[in-house]
Amino acid sequence: MRHEFGPGRLVAGVVLVVTAVVYFGDAGGAWAAPWFVAIPLVVGGLFLAGAVGTVTHAVRRRRARGSTGS
């Protein structure tokens, strides 16, 4: 395996792609999105990504500690 899977990074990437799709849809005329819609999407997505990353780190640390103690 080349590197560990980072679910927090995946969440951040998906949220940023969704934000881009919203703006591309607005630019293409598919729908109308206000300019400020990106703020809650990006901030909320980064907060969620941070929470997922923190939980992932805690789980990996607990698993590593548990496997060496047994």
Short mmCIF file of the C-alpha atoms (twelve columns), coordinates in Angstrom:
data_MODEL
# 
_entry.id   MODEL 
# 
loop_
_atom_site.group_PDB 
_atom_site.id 
_atom_site.type_symbol 
_atom_site.label_atom_id 
_atom_site.label_alt_id 
_atom_site.label_comp_id 
_atom_site.label_asym_id 
_atom_site.label_seq_id 
_atom_site.Cartn_x 
_atom_site.Cartn_y 
_atom_site.Cartn_z 
_atom_site.pdbx_PDB_model_num 
ATOM 1  C CA . MET A 1  0.000   0.000  0.000   1 
ATOM 2  C CA . ARG A 2  1.444   3.371  -0.976  1 
ATOM 3  C CA . HIS A 3  -0.242  5.474  1.702   1 
ATOM 4  C CA . GLU A 4  -3.017  5.337  4.262   1 
ATOM 5  C CA . PHE A 5  -6.561  6.108  3.241   1 
ATOM 6  C CA . GLY A 6  -7.580  9.578  4.441   1 
ATOM 7  C CA . PRO A 7  -11.363 9.849  4.770   1 
ATOM 8  C CA . GLY A 8  -11.100 13.474 5.920   1 
ATOM 9  C CA . ARG A 9  -9.332  14.408 2.708   1 
ATOM 10 C CA . LEU A 10 -11.948 12.527 0.717   1 
ATOM 11 C CA . VAL A 11 -14.747 14.485 2.407   1 
ATOM 12 C CA . ALA A 12 -12.955 17.789 1.780   1 
ATOM 13 C CA . GLY A 13 -12.425 16.919 -1.881  1 
ATOM 14 C CA . VAL A 14 -16.033 15.882 -2.414  1 
ATOM 15 C CA . VAL A 15 -17.336 19.080 -0.805  1 
ATOM 16 C CA . LEU A 16 -15.087 21.257 -2.962  1 
ATOM 17 C CA . VAL A 17 -16.158 19.376 -6.086  1 
ATOM 18 C CA . VAL A 18 -19.823 19.869 -5.129  1 
ATOM 19 C CA . THR A 19 -19.153 23.588 -4.671  1 
ATOM 20 C CA . ALA A 20 -17.560 23.727 -8.127  1 
ATOM 21 C CA . VAL A 21 -20.524 21.873 -9.659  1 
ATOM 22 C CA . VAL A 22 -22.927 24.371 -8.080  1 
ATOM 23 C CA . TYR A 23 -21.041 27.274 -9.613  1 
ATOM 24 C CA . PHE A 24 -20.625 25.584 -13.000 1 
ATOM 25 C CA . GLY A 25 -24.348 24.888 -13.040 1 
ATOM 26 C CA . ASP A 26 -25.002 28.529 -12.267 1 
ATOM 27 C CA . ALA A 27 -22.586 29.681 -14.964 1 
ATOM 28 C CA . GLY A 28 -24.122 27.319 -17.500 1 
ATOM 29 C CA . GLY A 29 -27.632 28.521 -16.759 1 
ATOM 30 C CA . ALA A 30 -28.935 25.246 -15.327 1 
ATOM 31 C CA . TRP A 31 -29.949 26.963 -12.075 1 
ATOM 32 C CA . ALA A 32 -29.353 30.178 -10.174 1 
ATOM 33 C CA . ALA A 33 -27.060 30.027 -7.160  1 
ATOM 34 C CA . PRO A 34 -26.410 33.108 -5.021  1 
ATOM 35 C CA . TRP A 35 -22.756 34.125 -4.705  1 
ATOM 36 C CA . PHE A 36 -22.685 33.417 -0.965  1 
ATOM 37 C CA . VAL A 37 -23.697 29.756 -1.284  1 
ATOM 38 C CA . ALA A 38 -20.025 28.733 -1.368  1 
ATOM 39 C CA . ILE A 39 -19.320 30.048 2.120   1 
ATOM 40 C CA . PRO A 40 -21.482 27.577 4.075   1 
ATOM 41 C CA . LEU A 41 -20.597 24.749 1.694   1 
ATOM 42 C CA . VAL A 42 -16.852 25.198 2.051   1 
ATOM 43 C CA . VAL A 43 -16.822 26.045 5.765   1 
ATOM 44 C CA . GLY A 44 -19.235 23.251 6.639   1 
ATOM 45 C CA . GLY A 45 -17.364 20.799 4.468   1 
ATOM 46 C CA . LEU A 46 -13.997 21.679 5.960   1 
ATOM 47 C CA . PHE A 47 -15.450 21.389 9.458   1 
ATOM 48 C CA . LEU A 48 -16.890 17.975 8.598   1 
ATOM 49 C CA . ALA A 49 -13.578 16.902 7.052   1 
ATOM 50 C CA . GLY A 50 -11.743 17.981 10.192  1 
ATOM 51 C CA . ALA A 51 -14.155 16.036 12.378  1 
ATOM 52 C CA . VAL A 52 -13.793 12.931 10.208  1 
ATOM 53 C CA . GLY A 53 -10.007 13.280 10.260  1 
ATOM 54 C CA . THR A 54 -9.981  13.628 14.046  1 
ATOM 55 C CA . VAL A 55 -12.152 10.545 14.502  1 
ATOM 56 C CA . THR A 56 -9.996  8.596  12.051  1 
ATOM 57 C CA . HIS A 57 -6.842  9.592  13.905  1 
ATOM 58 C CA . ALA A 58 -8.346  8.583  17.256  1 
ATOM 59 C CA . VAL A 59 -9.472  5.203  15.914  1 
ATOM 60 C CA . ARG A 60 -6.100  4.465  14.343  1 
ATOM 61 C CA . ARG A 61 -4.260  5.480  17.503  1 
ATOM 62 C CA . ARG A 62 -6.524  3.302  19.642  1 
ATOM 63 C CA . ARG A 63 -6.107  0.320  17.293  1 
ATOM 64 C CA . ALA A 64 -2.314  0.738  17.274  1 
ATOM 65 C CA . ARG A 65 -2.196  0.959  21.065  1 
ATOM 66 C CA . GLY A 66 -4.491  -2.061 21.431  1 
ATOM 67 C CA . SER A 67 -2.553  -4.269 19.033  1 
ATOM 68 C CA . THR A 68 0.833   -3.654 20.704  1 
ATOM 69 C CA . GLY A 69 -0.538  -4.254 24.197  1 
ATOM 70 C CA . SER A 70 -1.929  -7.722 23.439  1 
# 
